[in-house]
mmCIF file of C-alpha atoms in Angstrom:
data_model
loop_
_atom_site.group_PDB
_atom_site.id
_atom_site.type_symbol
_atom_site.label_atom_id
_atom_site.label_comp_id
_atom_site.label_asym_id
_atom_site.label_seq_id
_atom_site.Cartn_x
_atom_site.Cartn_y
_atom_site.Cartn_z
ATOM 1 C CA MET A 1 6.730 -9.347 19.484
ATOM 2 C CA THR A 2 10.218 -7.886 19.483
ATOM 3 C CA GLY A 3 13.649 -8.944 18.314
ATOM 4 C CA ALA A 4 13.903 -12.104 16.335
ATOM 5 C CA HIS A 5 10.000 -12.455 16.528
ATOM 6 C CA ALA A 6 9.424 -9.296 14.352
ATOM 7 C CA ALA A 7 11.239 -10.942 11.388
ATOM 8 C CA ASP A 8 8.740 -13.944 11.705
ATOM 9 C CA SER A 9 5.781 -11.591 11.427
ATOM 10 C CA LEU A 10 5.954 -11.658 7.561
ATOM 11 C CA ALA A 11 6.714 -15.420 7.226
ATOM 12 C CA PRO A 12 4.304 -17.242 4.944
ATOM 13 C CA LEU A 13 1.219 -18.533 6.653
ATOM 14 C CA GLY A 14 1.892 -22.231 8.055
ATOM 15 C CA ALA A 15 5.566 -21.764 7.625
ATOM 16 C CA GLU A 16 7.949 -22.879 10.453
ATOM 17 C CA PRO A 17 8.873 -20.339 13.070
ATOM 18 C CA GLY A 18 11.900 -18.507 12.247
ATOM 19 C CA SER A 19 11.378 -18.843 8.303
ATOM 20 C CA ARG A 20 10.900 -15.668 6.128
ATOM 21 C CA ALA A 21 8.807 -14.694 3.187
ATOM 22 C CA PRO A 22 10.826 -14.932 -0.044
ATOM 23 C CA ASP A 23 11.541 -11.315 -0.877
ATOM 24 C CA GLY A 24 14.561 -11.636 -3.109
ATOM 25 C CA GLY A 25 16.843 -9.905 -0.514
ATOM 26 C CA GLY A 26 16.493 -6.467 1.018
ATOM 27 C CA GLU A 27 14.867 -5.488 4.218
ATOM 28 C CA SER A 28 11.044 -5.123 4.560
ATOM 29 C CA PRO A 29 9.485 -3.153 6.916
ATOM 30 C CA GLY A 30 8.241 -6.385 9.009
ATOM 31 C CA ASP A 31 11.843 -7.137 9.632
ATOM 32 C CA GLN A 32 11.845 -3.964 12.127
ATOM 33 C CA PRO A 33 10.333 -4.190 15.677
ATOM 34 C CA PRO A 34 6.958 -2.814 15.838
ATOM 35 C CA VAL A 35 5.803 0.556 17.245
ATOM 36 C CA GLY A 36 7.172 0.590 20.982
ATOM 37 C CA ASP A 37 6.092 -2.407 22.883
ATOM 38 C CA ALA A 38 2.578 -3.372 21.006
ATOM 39 C CA PRO A 39 0.530 -4.890 23.276
ATOM 40 C CA VAL A 40 -1.642 -6.558 20.621
ATOM 41 C CA VAL A 41 -0.204 -7.962 17.407
ATOM 42 C CA LEU A 42 -2.592 -9.322 14.528
ATOM 43 C CA ARG A 43 -1.442 -11.502 11.807
ATOM 44 C CA PHE A 44 -3.930 -12.790 9.450
ATOM 45 C CA ALA A 45 -4.392 -14.638 6.022
ATOM 46 C CA PRO A 46 -4.905 -11.712 3.275
ATOM 47 C CA LEU A 47 -8.702 -12.426 3.191
ATOM 48 C CA PRO A 48 -11.216 -9.526 2.831
ATOM 49 C CA GLU A 49 -13.271 -11.235 5.868
ATOM 50 C CA HIS A 50 -10.356 -10.841 8.282
ATOM 51 C CA VAL A 51 -10.655 -6.946 7.859
ATOM 52 C CA ARG A 52 -13.818 -6.756 10.039
ATOM 53 C CA THR A 53 -11.846 -8.804 12.708
ATOM 54 C CA ALA A 54 -8.972 -6.282 12.628
ATOM 55 C CA ARG A 55 -11.354 -3.188 12.890
ATOM 56 C CA LEU A 56 -13.272 -4.652 15.819
ATOM 57 C CA VAL A 57 -10.061 -5.389 17.760
ATOM 58 C CA ALA A 58 -8.777 -2.036 17.051
ATOM 59 C CA VAL A 59 -11.897 -0.040 18.212
ATOM 60 C CA ALA A 60 -12.163 -2.156 21.374
ATOM 61 C CA LEU A 61 -8.624 -1.256 22.397
ATOM 62 C CA ALA A 62 -9.104 2.081 21.396
ATOM 63 C CA ARG A 63 -12.362 2.417 23.599
ATOM 64 C CA ARG A 64 -10.386 0.579 26.452
ATOM 65 C CA VAL A 65 -7.497 3.099 26.370
ATOM 66 C CA GLY A 66 -9.580 6.064 26.348
ATOM 67 C CA VAL A 67 -9.708 7.339 22.852
ATOM 68 C CA GLU A 68 -12.824 9.741 22.703
ATOM 69 C CA ASP A 69 -16.089 8.087 21.513
ATOM 70 C CA GLY A 70 -16.272 10.636 18.801
ATOM 71 C CA LEU A 71 -12.957 9.491 17.326
ATOM 72 C CA LEU A 72 -13.807 5.794 17.222
ATOM 73 C CA ASP A 73 -15.620 5.683 13.930
ATOM 74 C CA GLU A 74 -12.538 7.399 12.500
ATOM 75 C CA VAL A 75 -10.373 4.528 13.915
ATOM 76 C CA ARG A 76 -12.752 1.911 12.502
ATOM 77 C CA LEU A 77 -12.838 3.309 9.066
ATOM 78 C CA ALA A 78 -9.136 4.113 8.969
ATOM 79 C CA VAL A 79 -8.074 0.593 10.270
ATOM 80 C CA GLY A 80 -10.522 -0.983 7.686
ATOM 81 C CA GLU A 81 -8.934 1.118 5.063
ATOM 82 C CA ALA A 82 -5.472 0.202 5.678
ATOM 83 C CA CYS A 83 -6.027 -3.389 6.208
ATOM 84 C CA SER A 84 -8.163 -3.580 3.091
ATOM 85 C CA ARG A 85 -5.338 -1.977 1.054
ATOM 86 C CA ALA A 86 -2.876 -4.295 2.498
ATOM 87 C CA VAL A 87 -5.056 -7.440 1.920
ATOM 88 C CA GLY A 88 -5.669 -6.300 -1.834
ATOM 89 C CA LEU A 89 -1.950 -5.938 -2.349
ATOM 90 C CA HIS A 90 -1.310 -9.271 -0.953
ATOM 91 C CA ARG A 91 -4.042 -11.132 -2.521
ATOM 92 C CA SER A 92 -2.290 -10.247 -6.135
ATOM 93 C CA ALA A 93 1.438 -10.318 -5.390
ATOM 94 C CA ALA A 94 1.856 -12.557 -2.074
ATOM 95 C CA PRO A 95 -1.166 -14.531 -1.125
ATOM 96 C CA HIS A 96 0.491 -16.785 1.514
ATOM 97 C CA VAL A 97 2.197 -13.928 3.330
ATOM 98 C CA PRO A 98 -0.006 -12.536 6.278
ATOM 99 C CA VAL A 99 -0.996 -8.930 6.740
ATOM 100 C CA VAL A 100 0.398 -7.626 10.186
ATOM 101 C CA VAL A 101 -1.159 -5.095 12.364
ATOM 102 C CA HIS A 102 0.413 -3.597 15.564
ATOM 103 C CA LEU A 103 -1.856 -1.800 18.135
ATOM 104 C CA LYS A 104 -0.185 0.243 20.785
ATOM 105 C CA ASP A 105 -2.053 1.579 23.813
ATOM 106 C CA GLY A 106 0.231 4.635 24.736
ATOM 107 C CA ARG A 107 -0.627 7.021 27.697
ATOM 108 C CA GLU A 108 -1.108 9.860 25.135
ATOM 109 C CA ARG A 109 -1.681 8.085 21.788
ATOM 110 C CA PHE A 110 -3.246 5.130 20.570
ATOM 111 C CA GLY A 111 -1.249 3.836 17.707
ATOM 112 C CA VAL A 112 -2.038 1.469 14.803
ATOM 113 C CA GLU A 113 0.640 0.091 12.485
ATOM 114 C CA VAL A 114 -0.378 -1.906 9.340
ATOM 115 C CA VAL A 115 2.400 -3.775 7.774
ATOM 116 C CA ASP A 116 2.298 -5.233 4.090
ATOM 117 C CA ALA A 117 4.992 -7.080 2.255
ATOM 118 C CA VAL A 118 4.101 -5.686 -1.331
ATOM 119 C CA SER A 119 3.466 -1.982 -1.408
ATOM 120 C CA GLY A 120 3.250 -0.298 -4.725
ATOM 121 C CA GLY A 121 1.915 -3.426 -6.223
ATOM 122 C CA PRO A 122 -1.131 -4.014 -8.245
ATOM 123 C CA VAL A 123 -4.523 -3.842 -6.170
ATOM 124 C CA PRO A 124 -6.880 -6.363 -7.883
ATOM 125 C CA LYS A 125 -10.606 -6.219 -8.063
ATOM 126 C CA PRO A 126 -12.386 -8.605 -5.631
ATOM 127 C CA GLU A 127 -13.437 -11.793 -6.973
ATOM 128 C CA ASP A 128 -17.109 -11.276 -6.505
ATOM 129 C CA GLU A 129 -19.080 -8.179 -6.036
ATOM 130 C CA ASN A 130 -20.205 -9.001 -2.482
ATOM 131 C CA ALA A 131 -16.651 -9.090 -1.293
ATOM 132 C CA ALA A 132 -16.309 -5.354 -1.438
ATOM 133 C CA ASP A 133 -19.697 -5.039 0.380
ATOM 134 C CA ARG A 134 -17.755 -6.826 3.296
ATOM 135 C CA LEU A 135 -15.152 -4.261 3.321
ATOM 136 C CA VAL A 136 -15.371 -0.393 4.542
ATOM 137 C CA GLY A 137 -16.123 1.757 1.532
ATOM 138 C CA ASP A 138 -14.176 0.535 -1.504
ATOM 139 C CA GLY A 139 -11.853 -1.429 0.774
ATOM 140 C CA GLY A 140 -8.755 -0.306 -1.169
ATOM 141 C CA PHE A 141 -9.677 -2.286 -4.154
ATOM 142 C CA GLY A 142 -9.524 0.301 -7.161
ATOM 143 C CA ASP A 143 -11.794 0.494 -10.201
ATOM 144 C CA GLU A 144 -8.679 0.280 -12.110
ATOM 145 C CA GLY A 145 -7.177 -2.657 -10.585
ATOM 146 C CA GLY A 146 -3.582 -1.146 -10.710
ATOM 147 C CA ALA A 147 -1.551 1.014 -8.548
ATOM 148 C CA ASP A 148 -4.183 3.992 -8.562
ATOM 149 C CA GLY A 149 -6.282 1.746 -6.250
ATOM 150 C CA ALA A 150 -3.555 1.612 -3.905
ATOM 151 C CA ASP A 151 -3.074 5.209 -4.045
ATOM 152 C CA MET A 152 -6.835 5.933 -3.583
ATOM 153 C CA GLY A 153 -6.776 4.034 -0.301
ATOM 154 C CA LEU A 154 -3.873 6.184 0.785
ATOM 155 C CA ALA A 155 -5.754 9.376 -0.232
ATOM 156 C CA VAL A 156 -8.810 8.268 1.857
ATOM 157 C CA LEU A 157 -6.444 7.623 4.847
ATOM 158 C CA ARG A 158 -4.937 11.152 4.360
ATOM 159 C CA GLY A 159 -8.573 12.467 4.649
ATOM 160 C CA LEU A 160 -9.583 10.295 7.676
ATOM 161 C CA VAL A 161 -6.411 10.476 10.114
ATOM 162 C CA ASP A 162 -4.525 13.621 11.062
ATOM 163 C CA ASP A 163 -1.701 11.473 12.573
ATOM 164 C CA LEU A 164 -0.619 9.455 9.607
ATOM 165 C CA GLU A 165 2.805 8.230 8.510
ATOM 166 C CA VAL A 166 3.214 6.159 5.307
ATOM 167 C CA GLU A 167 6.575 4.313 4.731
ATOM 168 C CA LEU A 168 6.632 2.451 1.243
ATOM 169 C CA THR A 169 9.687 0.834 0.114
ATOM 170 C CA SER A 170 10.178 -1.756 -2.735
ATOM 171 C CA GLY A 171 10.003 -4.631 -0.030
ATOM 172 C CA GLY A 172 6.562 -3.510 1.521
ATOM 173 C CA GLY A 173 5.158 -0.778 3.490
ATOM 174 C CA VAL A 174 3.993 0.550 6.664
ATOM 175 C CA ILE A 175 1.063 2.859 7.496
ATOM 176 C CA ARG A 176 1.382 4.303 11.051
ATOM 177 C CA MET A 177 -1.878 6.038 12.268
ATOM 178 C CA GLY A 178 -2.432 7.660 16.025
ATOM 179 C CA TRP A 179 -5.192 9.189 17.879
ATOM 180 C CA PRO A 180 -5.045 11.019 21.154
ATOM 181 C CA VAL A 181 -5.929 9.558 24.431
ATOM 182 C CA ALA A 182 -8.138 11.234 26.960
ATOM 183 C CA ALA A 183 -6.035 12.194 29.936
ATOM 184 C CA SER A 184 -8.755 11.480 32.307
ATOM 185 C CA ARG A 185 -8.507 7.712 31.267
ATOM 186 C CA TRP A 186 -5.004 7.712 32.957
ATOM 187 C CA GLY A 187 -5.885 9.759 35.967
ATOM 188 C CA GLY A 188 -3.777 12.865 34.780
#
């Protein structure tokens, strides 16, 4: 997914290819090409039940490329937290815009990039109490239901991931995470 296709990544679900999410102008992080040549791109409706799928795909790819077994739980928790945070933001401010996850299986690093279109917005409480149970931890849904919940999700990520970069703009945000790949996996 590069070039013109990257701009399509934040188009509303069900929109025609080439259309974009109405954002009032400006450039959003989804307008830029993903990290490297991401071999896997997930684009899903902002529903809590899709977070589990994103976690499973990320851990399966991390295992395949050679991330140490001891780090797989960290990958699972971090991807779950970042995706849950994005789902919470989208559900309140852009429910028809998908969450986008780019997974890169590099020779030295396994990278995950979670793109949202509404960073800095309010983070709602889940509609039902069981929704939070389907997510990892608090799933990015803050007790206050405001920006503090999103900030809590970022604090959790900072505690989990050593290689973390957060880019927040008025048009959205990107959370980039990385983990080392065992050299023996690539024969080096």
